[in-house]
Coordinates of C-alpha atoms and ligand atoms in Angstrom, one line a residue:
X1 CA -16.2 -16.2 -26.3
X2 CA -17.6 -19.8 -24.0
X3 CA -15.5 -21.8 -22.3
X4 CA -15.1 -25.0 -25.0
X5 CA -12.2 -27.7 -23.1
X6 CA -12.3 -29.6 -20.0
X7 CA -11.3 -27.3 -16.1
X8 CA -9.7 -30.8 -15.2
X9 CA -5.9 -30.4 -14.3
X10 CA -3.7 -33.4 -14.0
X11 CA -0.5 -34.4 -14.0
X12 CA -0.7 -36.2 -17.9
X13 CA -2.8 -33.1 -19.6
X14 CA 0.7 -31.0 -18.3
X15 CA 2.8 -33.3 -20.0
X16 CA 1.0 -33.4 -23.3
X17 CA 0.5 -30.0 -23.2
X18 CA 3.8 -29.1 -22.3
X19 CA 5.7 -30.8 -25.0
X20 CA 2.1 -29.0 -27.4
X21 CA 3.7 -25.9 -26.4
X22 CA 7.4 -26.3 -26.4
X23 CA 6.4 -26.9 -30.7
X24 CA 4.3 -24.3 -31.5
X25 CA 4.2 -20.6 -30.9
X26 CA 1.5 -18.9 -28.1
X27 CA -0.1 -15.4 -28.7
X28 CA 1.3 -15.0 -24.8
X29 CA 3.2 -16.8 -22.2
X30 CA 2.5 -15.3 -18.9
X31 CA 5.3 -16.3 -16.3
X32 CA 4.3 -16.8 -12.6
X33 CA 0.8 -19.1 -11.0
X34 CA 0.1 -16.4 -8.7
X35 CA -3.7 -15.2 -8.0
X36 CA -1.6 -12.1 -10.4
X37 CA -0.3 -15.0 -13.2
X38 CA -3.4 -17.5 -13.1
X39 CA -5.4 -13.9 -12.7
X40 CA -4.0 -13.0 -16.7
X41 CA -4.6 -16.3 -17.9
X42 CA -7.6 -16.2 -17.3
X43 CA -8.4 -12.7 -18.9
X44 CA -6.4 -13.5 -22.2
X45 CA -8.4 -17.0 -23.2
X46 CA -11.2 -16.4 -22.2
X47 CA -10.9 -13.0 -25.1
X48 CA -9.3 -16.1 -27.7
X49 CA -5.7 -15.5 -27.5
X50 CA -3.5 -18.6 -27.2
X51 CA -1.9 -18.4 -23.7
X52 CA 0.2 -21.1 -21.4
X53 CA 1.0 -20.0 -17.9
X54 CA 4.7 -21.2 -16.4
X55 CA 4.9 -21.7 -12.5
X56 CA 8.3 -22.5 -11.2
X57 CA 6.8 -25.0 -8.6
X58 CA 3.2 -25.4 -7.6
X59 CA -0.5 -23.1 -7.9
X60 CA -0.5 -21.1 -5.6
X61 CA 2.9 -21.6 -4.1
X62 CA 4.1 -18.1 -4.0
X63 CA 2.7 -15.1 -2.0
X64 CA -0.8 -15.6 -2.6
X65 CA -1.0 -18.4 -0.3
X66 CA 0.6 -16.5 2.9
X67 CA -2.4 -14.4 3.0
X68 CA -4.7 -12.6 5.2
X69 CA -7.1 -14.3 3.3
X70 CA -9.7 -11.4 3.5
X71 CA -11.6 -9.9 0.3
X72 CA -11.4 -6.1 1.6
X73 CA -12.5 -3.4 1.0
X74 CA -9.4 -1.5 2.0
X75 CA -9.9 0.3 5.3
X76 CA -6.1 1.1 5.4
X77 CA -5.9 2.5 2.1
X78 CA -8.6 5.4 3.5
X79 CA -7.0 5.3 6.7
X80 CA -4.2 6.7 4.8
X81 CA -5.7 8.8 2.6
X82 CA -5.8 6.6 -0.7
X83 CA -9.6 6.6 -1.3
X84 CA -8.3 5.8 -4.8
X85 CA -7.1 2.4 -3.9
X86 CA -9.6 1.8 -1.9
X87 CA -12.6 2.5 -4.5
X88 CA -10.5 -0.1 -6.7
X89 CA -10.6 -2.8 -3.6
X90 CA -14.3 -2.3 -3.0
X91 CA -15.3 -2.3 -6.3
X92 CA -13.9 -5.9 -6.8
X93 CA -14.5 -7.3 -3.4
X94 CA -18.0 -6.2 -5.3
X95 CA -17.6 -9.0 -7.9
X96 CA -15.6 -11.6 -6.1
X97 CA -19.3 -11.4 -3.7
X98 CA -21.9 -11.3 -6.4
X99 CA -20.4 -13.3 -9.1
X100 CA -16.7 -14.6 -9.6
X101 CA -16.6 -16.1 -6.2
X102 CA -20.1 -16.2 -4.0
X103 CA -18.8 -19.5 -2.4
X104 CA -15.1 -19.0 -1.3
X105 CA -16.0 -14.9 0.4
X106 CA -17.9 -15.4 4.4
X107 CA -19.3 -12.6 5.4
X108 CA -17.1 -11.2 8.2
X109 CA -18.0 -9.2 11.7
X110 CA -15.1 -7.5 12.7
X111 CA -15.0 -5.6 16.1
X112 CA -12.6 -2.8 16.9
X113 CA -12.8 -2.4 20.2
X114 CA -12.7 1.2 22.5
X115 CA -10.6 0.4 25.7
X116 CA -9.6 2.8 28.1
X117 CA -6.2 4.3 27.3
X118 CA -6.4 3.8 23.4
X119 CA -5.6 7.7 22.7
X120 CA -8.9 10.5 22.4
X121 CA -10.0 11.1 19.2
X122 CA -9.9 7.9 18.1
X123 CA -13.4 7.0 17.9
X124 CA -14.3 9.7 16.1
X125 CA -10.8 9.6 13.4
X126 CA -12.9 5.2 13.1
X127 CA -16.0 6.6 12.9
X128 CA -14.4 8.8 9.9
X129 CA -12.7 6.0 8.1
X130 CA -16.0 3.9 8.6
X131 CA -18.2 6.1 6.7
X132 CA -16.0 6.7 3.7
X133 CA -15.6 2.8 3.8
X134 CA -19.7 2.6 3.8
X135 CA -19.9 5.4 1.0
X136 CA -17.8 3.2 -0.7
X137 CA -19.8 -0.2 0.1
X138 CA -22.9 2.0 -1.2
X139 CA -21.5 2.9 -4.4
X140 CA -19.9 0.4 -5.5
X141 CA -22.8 -1.6 -5.0
X142 CA -22.3 -4.6 -2.1
X143 CA -25.3 -6.5 -1.6
X144 CA -27.3 -6.5 1.8
X145 CA -24.0 -9.5 3.1
X146 CA -22.0 -6.2 3.7
X147 CA -23.7 -3.9 5.9
X148 CA -22.9 -1.0 7.3
X149 CA -20.7 -0.1 10.4
X150 CA -22.4 0.7 13.3
X151 CA -21.0 0.8 16.6
X152 CA -22.1 -1.2 20.0
X153 CA -21.9 -1.0 23.4
X154 CA -20.1 -2.8 26.0
X155 CA -22.7 -5.6 26.9
X156 CA -23.4 -6.4 23.2
X157 CA -19.2 -6.5 22.7
X158 CA -18.5 -8.6 24.8
X159 CA -21.6 -10.8 23.7
X160 CA -19.6 -11.1 20.3
X161 CA -15.8 -11.9 21.2
X162 CA -16.0 -13.3 24.7
X163 CA -12.0 -13.0 25.4
X164 CA -12.0 -9.5 25.2
X165 CA -11.0 -7.2 28.6
X166 CA -14.6 -6.8 31.3
X167 CA -13.2 -2.6 30.5
X168 CA -13.6 -2.9 26.7
X169 CA -15.8 0.1 26.4
X170 CA -17.9 -0.6 23.0
X171 CA -16.8 -1.7 19.8
X172 CA -17.8 -0.6 15.9
X173 CA -18.6 -3.4 14.0
X174 CA -17.7 -3.6 10.4
X175 CA -18.2 -6.5 7.9
X176 CA -15.8 -7.7 5.2
X177 CA -15.2 -10.3 2.4
X178 CA -13.2 -13.5 4.5
X179 CA -11.7 -16.0 2.1
X180 CA -12.5 -19.0 2.5
X181 CA -8.8 -19.5 1.2
X182 CA -6.4 -17.4 -0.6
X183 CA -4.5 -20.8 -2.5
X184 CA -7.7 -22.4 -3.4
X185 CA -8.9 -18.8 -5.3
X186 CA -5.9 -18.9 -7.5
X187 CA -6.9 -23.2 -8.4
X188 CA -10.6 -21.9 -9.4
X189 CA -8.9 -18.8 -11.4
X190 CA -6.5 -21.8 -13.1
X191 CA -8.8 -23.8 -13.9
X192 CA -11.3 -21.7 -15.6
X193 CA -8.5 -20.6 -17.4
X194 CA -7.2 -24.1 -18.4
X195 CA -11.4 -24.9 -19.4
X196 CA -11.4 -21.2 -22.0
X197 CA -8.0 -23.0 -23.3
X198 CA -5.2 -21.8 -21.2
X199 CA -1.9 -24.1 -20.6
X200 CA -1.2 -24.2 -17.3
X201 CA 2.2 -25.8 -16.8
X202 CA 3.1 -25.7 -13.7
X203 CA 6.4 -26.9 -12.2
X204 CA 8.1 -26.2 -14.8
X205 CA 11.3 -22.7 -14.4
X206 CA 11.6 -20.0 -16.3
X207 CA 15.4 -19.5 -16.1
X208 CA 15.2 -16.9 -18.8
X209 CA 12.7 -14.6 -20.3
X210 CA 12.3 -12.3 -23.7
X211 CA 10.2 -10.7 -25.5
X212 CA 9.5 -13.7 -27.6
X213 CA 9.6 -16.3 -24.9
X214 CA 11.4 -18.3 -22.8
X215 CA 13.6 -20.5 -21.5
X216 CA 12.2 -23.6 -19.3
X217 CA 13.2 -26.4 -16.5
X218 CA 10.9 -29.0 -16.1
X219 CA 11.7 -29.4 -12.7
X220 CA 9.4 -32.7 -12.5
X221 CA 11.6 -34.1 -16.3
X222 CA 14.7 -32.4 -15.4
X223 CA 15.2 -31.2 -19.2
X224 CA 15.5 -27.9 -20.1
X225 CA 13.5 -26.8 -23.7
X226 CA 12.7 -23.6 -25.3
X227 CA 8.7 -21.7 -25.5
X228 CA 7.9 -19.3 -28.2
X229 CA 5.0 -16.8 -27.8
X230 CA 4.3 -13.3 -29.8
X231 CA 3.9 -11.7 -26.2
X232 CA 5.9 -12.3 -22.3
X233 CA 4.1 -11.1 -19.1
X234 CA 5.9 -11.6 -16.3
X235 CA 4.2 -11.8 -13.1
X236 CA 6.1 -13.7 -10.9
X237 CA 5.4 -11.5 -7.6
X238 CA 8.4 -11.0 -5.7
X239 CA 11.1 -12.5 -8.2
X240 CA 10.3 -10.4 -10.9
X241 CA 12.8 -8.6 -10.4
X242 CA 15.0 -11.6 -9.9
X243 CA 14.0 -12.2 -13.7
X244 CA 13.5 -8.9 -15.2
X245 CA 15.7 -6.8 -15.4
X246 CA 15.1 -3.0 -14.2
X247 CA 11.7 -4.1 -12.5
X248 CA 12.9 -2.9 -8.4
X249 CA 10.6 -4.1 -5.9
X250 CA 10.7 -3.7 -2.3
X251 CA 9.5 -6.4 -0.5
X252 CA 8.1 -5.8 2.5
X253 CA 7.0 -8.9 5.4
X254 CA 4.0 -9.9 6.8
X255 CA 3.8 -12.6 9.6
X256 CA 0.8 -14.4 11.3
X257 CA 0.3 -17.1 13.5
X258 CA -2.5 -19.5 13.8
X259 CA -4.3 -19.9 17.5
X260 CA -6.3 -22.6 18.7
X261 CA -10.1 -21.1 18.4
X262 CA -10.5 -22.8 21.8
X263 CA -7.5 -20.4 23.8
X264 CA -9.7 -17.2 22.1
X265 CA -13.2 -18.5 23.4
X266 CA -13.9 -20.4 19.6
X267 CA -14.8 -16.1 19.1
X268 CA -17.1 -16.0 16.0
X269 CA -15.9 -12.7 14.5
X270 CA -12.6 -11.2 14.2
X271 CA -11.3 -8.7 16.2
X272 CA -8.9 -6.0 16.1
X273 CA -6.8 -4.6 18.6
X274 CA -4.7 -1.4 18.4
X275 CA -1.0 -1.5 18.9
X276 CA 0.0 -0.4 21.7
X277 CA 1.7 3.7 20.6
X278 CA 0.7 3.7 17.8
X279 CA -2.9 5.8 16.0
X280 CA -4.1 2.8 13.8
X281 CA -1.7 0.7 13.6
X282 CA -4.0 -2.7 14.7
X283 CA -3.0 -6.8 15.2
X284 CA -6.6 -8.6 13.9
X285 CA -7.8 -12.5 14.7
X286 CA -9.9 -12.9 12.2
X287 CA -11.6 -16.5 12.7
X288 CA -10.9 -19.0 10.4
X289 CA -13.3 -22.3 9.4
X290 CA -10.9 -25.0 10.9
X291 CA -10.6 -24.5 14.8
X292 CA -7.7 -22.0 14.2
X293 CA -8.0 -18.3 14.4
X294 CA -5.8 -16.1 11.8
X295 CA -3.1 -13.4 13.6
X296 CA -1.6 -10.8 12.0
X297 CA -0.1 -9.1 11.2
X298 CA 3.1 -7.1 10.7
X299 CA 4.0 -4.9 7.8
X300 CA 8.8 -4.7 7.8
X301 CA 10.7 -4.2 5.2
X302 CA 12.8 -6.9 3.6
X303 CA 16.2 -7.3 1.6
X304 CA 16.2 -11.2 0.6
X305 CA 13.3 -12.5 -0.9
X306 CA 12.9 -16.3 0.2
X307 CA 10.9 -19.1 -1.2
X308 CA 9.8 -19.7 2.7
X309 CA 9.7 -17.0 4.9
X310 CA 9.1 -17.9 8.6
X311 CA 8.0 -16.6 11.5
X312 CA 10.6 -14.9 13.8
X313 CA 10.1 -15.4 18.3
X314 CA 10.4 -11.5 17.1
X315 CA 7.6 -11.3 15.3
X316 CA 5.5 -14.1 16.9
X317 CA 5.9 -12.3 20.1
X318 CA 4.7 -9.2 18.9
X319 CA 1.4 -10.5 16.8
X320 CA 1.1 -12.8 21.1
X321 CA 1.6 -9.4 23.6
X322 CA -0.8 -7.1 21.0
X323 CA -2.8 -8.9 20.3
X324 CA -3.5 -10.1 24.9
X325 CA -3.0 -6.6 25.9
X326 CA -6.8 -6.6 24.5
X327 CA -7.7 -10.4 26.6
X328 CA -9.1 -11.0 29.9
X329 CA -6.5 -13.7 29.7
X330 CA -3.2 -13.9 27.5
X331 CA -2.6 -16.2 24.7
X332 CA 1.0 -17.5 24.3
X333 CA 2.9 -19.9 22.1
X334 CA 1.6 -23.3 23.7
X335 CA -2.0 -21.7 21.7
X336 CA 0.4 -21.6 18.5
X337 CA -0.5 -24.3 15.9
X338 CA 0.6 -22.8 12.9
X339 CA 3.1 -19.9 11.2
X340 CA 3.1 -18.1 8.1
X341 CA 4.4 -15.0 5.9
X342 CA 4.8 -14.0 2.6
X343 CA 6.6 -10.8 1.1
X344 CA 4.1 -8.8 -0.6
X345 CA 5.7 -7.5 -4.1
X346 CA 5.7 -4.4 -3.5
X347 CA 6.7 -1.4 -5.4
X348 CA 9.7 0.2 -5.6
X349 CA 10.2 4.3 -5.2
X350 CA 12.1 3.5 -8.6
X351 CA 8.3 3.8 -10.1
X352 CA 7.3 7.3 -9.4
X353 CA 5.5 6.3 -5.7
X354 CA 6.2 8.0 -3.0
X355 CA 6.1 6.8 0.3
X356 CA 5.5 3.0 1.1
X357 CA 2.5 2.6 1.3
X358 CA 1.6 4.1 -2.2
X359 CA 2.9 1.0 -3.8
X360 CA 0.0 -0.9 -2.8
X361 CA -1.5 -0.1 -6.3
X362 CA -0.6 -1.6 -9.6
X363 CA 1.8 -1.6 -12.6
X364 CA 2.1 -2.3 -15.3
X365 CA 6.3 -2.5 -16.8
X366 CA 7.8 -2.6 -19.8
X367 CA 11.7 -3.9 -20.1
X368 CA 13.0 -5.3 -23.3
X369 CA 9.6 -5.9 -25.0
X370 CA 8.9 -8.0 -21.9
X371 CA 5.9 -6.8 -20.1
X372 CA 6.0 -6.9 -16.2
X373 CA 2.5 -7.4 -13.6
X374 CA 3.5 -6.3 -10.8
X375 CA 2.1 -4.3 -7.1
X376 CA -1.6 -4.5 -5.8
X377 CA -2.7 -7.3 -4.1
X378 CA -5.0 -10.4 -3.9
X379 CA -8.7 -8.9 -3.7
X380 CA -7.8 -5.9 -7.0
X381 CA -6.1 -9.3 -9.4
X382 CA -8.8 -9.3 -12.0
X383 CA -8.7 -5.2 -12.3
X384 CA -5.0 -5.6 -12.3
X385 CA -5.1 -9.2 -15.3
X386 CA -7.7 -6.5 -17.1
X387 CA -5.3 -3.4 -16.9
X388 CA -2.4 -6.4 -19.0
X389 CA -4.5 -7.9 -21.5
X390 CA -6.2 -4.6 -22.4
X391 CA -3.0 -3.5 -23.2
X392 CA -0.6 -6.7 -25.0
X393 CA -4.4 -8.3 -26.4
X394 CA -4.1 -4.7 -27.7
X395 CA -0.3 -5.1 -28.9
X396 CA -1.6 -8.4 -30.5
X397 CA -4.4 -6.8 -32.8
X398 CA -6.8 -8.0 -30.3
X399 CA -10.2 -5.8 -29.1
X400 CA -12.1 -8.1 -27.7
X401 CA -13.6 -6.0 -24.2
X402 CA -12.6 -7.9 -20.9
X403 CA -14.9 -11.3 -20.0
X404 CA -14.1 -11.6 -16.5
X405 CA -16.7 -9.4 -14.4
X406 CA -19.4 -11.1 -15.5
X407 CA -17.2 -14.7 -15.7
X408 CA -18.3 -17.1 -12.4
X409 CA -15.2 -19.6 -11.4
X410 CA -15.6 -23.1 -11.7
X411 CA -17.7 -23.9 -8.4
X412 CA -19.5 -20.4 -8.6
X413 CA -22.5 -21.5 -9.2
X414 CA -24.3 -23.3 -6.0
X415 CA -27.7 -22.6 -5.6
X416 CA -26.7 -22.0 -1.7
X417 CA -23.5 -22.3 0.1
X418 CA -23.5 -24.2 3.5
X419 CA -20.9 -23.2 5.4
X420 CA -20.8 -26.2 8.3
X421 CA -20.2 -28.7 5.2
X422 CA -16.2 -27.8 4.3
X423 CA -17.0 -29.2 0.0
X424 CA -19.5 -27.4 0.6
X425 CA -18.0 -23.8 1.2
X426 CA -14.5 -25.1 -0.4
X427 CA -16.1 -26.6 -3.5
X428 CA -19.5 -24.6 -3.9
X429 CA -21.2 -26.0 -7.0
X430 CA -18.6 -28.8 -7.4
X431 CA -19.2 -30.3 -4.1
X432 CA -20.8 -33.4 -5.4
X433 CA -17.6 -34.3 -7.3
X434 CA -15.0 -33.3 -4.8
X435 CA -17.2 -36.0 -2.8
X436 CA -17.3 -38.9 -5.3
X437 CA -13.6 -38.4 -5.9
X438 CA -12.7 -40.9 -2.6
X439 CA -13.9 -41.3 0.5
X440 CA -14.8 -38.1 2.8
X441 CA -14.1 -39.3 5.5
X442 CA -11.2 -37.4 7.1
X443 CA -8.0 -37.3 6.4
X444 CA -6.3 -38.4 9.0
X445 CA -8.1 -38.3 12.7
X446 CA -8.4 -34.2 14.4
X447 CA -7.1 -32.6 10.4
X448 CA -10.2 -31.2 9.5
X449 CA -9.5 -32.0 5.5
X450 CA -11.8 -35.7 3.8
X451 CA -10.1 -37.5 2.3
X452 CA -11.2 -36.9 -1.3
X453 CA -9.8 -33.6 -1.5
X454 CA -6.7 -35.0 -1.9
X455 CA -7.8 -37.8 -4.7
X456 CA -9.4 -34.4 -6.3
X457 CA -6.3 -32.4 -6.9
X458 CA -4.5 -35.1 -8.4
X459 CA -7.6 -35.4 -10.6
X460 CA -9.3 -32.2 -11.4
X461 CA -6.4 -29.9 -9.8
X462 CA -2.8 -30.8 -11.6
X463 CA -1.5 -31.4 -7.8
X464 CA 1.6 -33.5 -9.0
X465 CA 3.6 -33.3 -6.1
X466 CA 2.8 -34.2 -1.5
X467 CA 3.9 -30.7 -1.6
X468 CA 0.8 -29.1 -4.3
X469 CA -1.7 -31.9 -1.9
X470 CA -1.2 -30.0 1.2
X471 CA -0.9 -27.3 -0.7
X472 CA -5.0 -27.4 -1.4
X473 CA -5.5 -29.1 1.4
X474 CA -3.8 -26.0 3.3
X475 CA -2.7 -28.7 5.8
X476 CA 1.4 -27.1 4.7
X477 CA -0.1 -24.2 7.4
X478 CA -0.3 -26.9 10.5
X479 CA 2.2 -28.8 10.4
X480 CA 0.7 -31.0 12.9
X481 CA -2.4 -31.9 10.2
X482 CA 0.6 -32.3 7.6
X483 CA 2.7 -34.8 9.6
X484 CA -0.8 -36.9 10.2
X485 CA -2.1 -36.7 6.6
X486 CA 1.1 -37.3 4.9
X487 CA 0.7 -41.3 4.7
X488 CA -2.2 -41.0 2.8
X489 CA -1.2 -38.5 0.5
X490 CA 2.0 -40.1 -0.1
X491 CA -0.3 -42.5 -1.4
X492 CA -2.3 -41.1 -3.5
X493 CA 0.5 -39.1 -5.0
X494 CA 2.2 -42.8 -5.3
X495 CA -0.7 -43.5 -7.6
X496 CA 0.3 -40.9 -10.0
X497 CA 2.8 -43.6 -10.8
X498 CA 1.6 -46.1 -11.5
Ligands
FAD1 C1 0.8 -10.9 4.8 C2 0.6 -10.8 3.5 C3 -0.7 -10.6 3.8 C4 -1.8 -10.5 2.2 N1 -3.1 -10.7 2.7 C5 -3.7 -9.8 1.7 C6 -5.9 -9.8 1.9 O1 -6.1 -10.3 2.8 N2 -6.2 -9.6 1.2 C7 -5.2 -9.1 -0.4 O2 -6.2 -8.7 -1.2 N3 -4.6 -8.9 -0.6 C8 -3.5 -9.4 0.0 N4 -1.7 -9.3 0.9 C9 -1.7 -8.7 -1.3 C10 -1.4 -10.0 -2.5 O3 -1.2 -11.6 -1.6 C11 -0.2 -10.5 -3.1 O4 -0.4 -9.2 -3.2 C12 -0.7 -11.1 -3.7 O5 -1.2 -12.4 -3.5 C13 0.4 -11.8 -4.9 O6 -0.1 -12.9 -5.7 P1 0.7 -12.9 -7.2 O7 0.0 -13.6 -8.2 O8 1.3 -11.2 -8.0 O9 2.6 -13.9 -6.7 P2 2.7 -14.7 -6.3 O10 1.9 -14.8 -5.2 O11 4.2 -14.4 -5.8 O12 2.7 -15.3 -8.0 C14 3.7 -15.0 -7.8 C15 4.4 -16.6 -8.6 O13 5.9 -16.9 -9.6 C16 6.4 -17.9 -9.3 N5 7.4 -17.8 -10.3 C17 8.3 -17.1 -9.7 N6 10.1 -17.1 -10.3 C18 9.2 -17.7 -11.1 C19 9.3 -18.3 -12.4 N7 11.3 -18.2 -12.9 N8 9.0 -18.6 -13.4 C20 8.1 -20.0 -13.3 N9 7.2 -19.1 -11.7 C21 7.7 -18.4 -11.2 C22 6.4 -18.1 -8.2 O14 6.6 -19.6 -8.0 C23 5.6 -17.4 -7.8 O15 4.1 -18.9 -7.4 C24 -1.5 -9.9 1.4 C25 -0.1 -10.2 1.4 C26 1.4 -10.2 2.0 C27 2.5 -11.0 1.3

C-alpha cells in the first residue's frame, strides 16, 4: 500500500482525528508513542489496517529519548553469549543504515584501549568477541560504512583519542552506528505512519484498556472518552505492567551524563573504558554532534517506575571516576552540562527468562485478549513491530506481508547528507522544508538548535506544548539550552492558540 495522506502532524489534525476515532471502530488501537508503539502503528497502517495510537504525553516521552542513541550490532550480547540477540541487532542495524533512516545514523569509531592493569587475557577475549561481531556484520550485509574491527598501536590510539593516558598500549577500533537522535527517530516513524493514515493522538492517556478499546483522557481538553478497536496492542514500555494485569517487568535504570566536549579534547571517536575490577563491563564516551560527549552507562534494577528518573550523585561519580581512570586529566562534575536516565523495559523472569541479560529479547504477550509488546531495544523496534503485527493482522483476517524492511522513513531520501550541517543530518531530504519553516538563526546564543526547528516542530511534527518542542530539538538534554531557548519556544507555542 502506498502512502496516501500527509505526513504532517499538528494540533488541528490531532483534534480532528481524535474526534473521528471516538465515533468509529478502528482495526487497531496502539497504546504508547515510543519507538515500539510508533513502529507497530507504521507496520499496521502500511499493511492497510486502520490504526489509532494514543500516547499519554508526547512522542518519545518515555525511555525512547533516554537511550544511548546507538543503532548497534549487539557486541555486549556476544560477550554474554547471546548470539541470537546480537544477530537480530546486526540485521536491524543493516536495514536502518541502508534503507530505513540512513540520514539519522552515523558510522562511529569506538576505540577500546588496552591499559596497564587490565586483566591478562582481556585482549584475546576482545579479539574473539570482535571476530564474532564482524562475522555477524558481514552475514547481515552491512555495507562498507561499518568496516571491520582492527588493532592499532599506541601512537594511533593517542591520535584518535588525545585525552587517553599516555601509557596506553594500543586499542581495538570498532565501528558501530550512532544515532543522530533517538527522539527524532521516533518522530520520523510516527510521521511516516501518519502518511499511511495512522492517527497519532498524543496527550491521550489510556486509563483502562480492554480487548476492544480503551477509556482515554484527553490531557489537553481534560475530557474522558471511549475509543473502540478490533484489537489493542499495549506498547507502553515500563508502564505496561501498570496497565495490563499479569505483565511482570523488571525495569533497569541506565544513567548518562553529558560532558562538555572541550574537557575531553573534543574527541572525533567514541571510546570505552573498562570498569575497574570488571572483565567486560565498560563505560563509554560518545561524541555528539552538538559539542557534548555522552558518558554512560549504568545498569541497575529499580522497583519504582517514574516518568523522569534523574541521575543520582553516586551514578554520576561512578561514570566520571571510571572514565577518568583512563584519562590524562580527570573529568569532574564541573565539566558536566547535562544528565539523563531511562528505564529499560526488561522482561521479568515470570516469562520464562533466566538471568537479567536474557530479557533484552522482546516478547508479544496476550492478557485477556489484549496484546502486549515489551522488551527489546531501539535498534530492533522494526522486528518487534513485525512480530506483533504479523499476529494481530492475522487475527483480523489481514494476511499482507510486512512491508517495513524496504520502507524509508520521512527524510530518508536525501541524495547526500552533510553531517557538518545540523538540518541536513537531522532532517535529511526535508532539510529545505525545515529551513523554510522559520529563521535559520540559532534559537538563542550558545544553543545548537535553530529557530526554524521550533516552528517546524509545531507545523509538521505534532508538538503542542513547550516541552514537546524542547523534546524534538533536544533542548531537554542540557538545562542551560532549554532555559535560553524558552522565550522563543513559548512564542512559537503561543502561536498555536492564536
Ligand atoms: C539508558 C538506556 C540506554 C539504552 N540504549 C540503547 C541503545 O543505545 N540502543 C538500543 O537499541 N536500545 C537502547 N536502549 C533500549 C531502548 O531505549 C528501549 O528498549 C526502547 O526505547 C523502549 O521503547 P518503548 O517504546 O517500548 O518504550 P517507551 O519509549 O518508554 O515508550 C512507552 C510510551 O508509552 C507511554 N505510556 C505509558 N503509559 C501510557 C498510558 N497509560 N497511556 C498512553 N501512553 C502511555 C509513555 O509515555 C511512553 O512514551 C536503552 C535503554 C535505556 C534505558
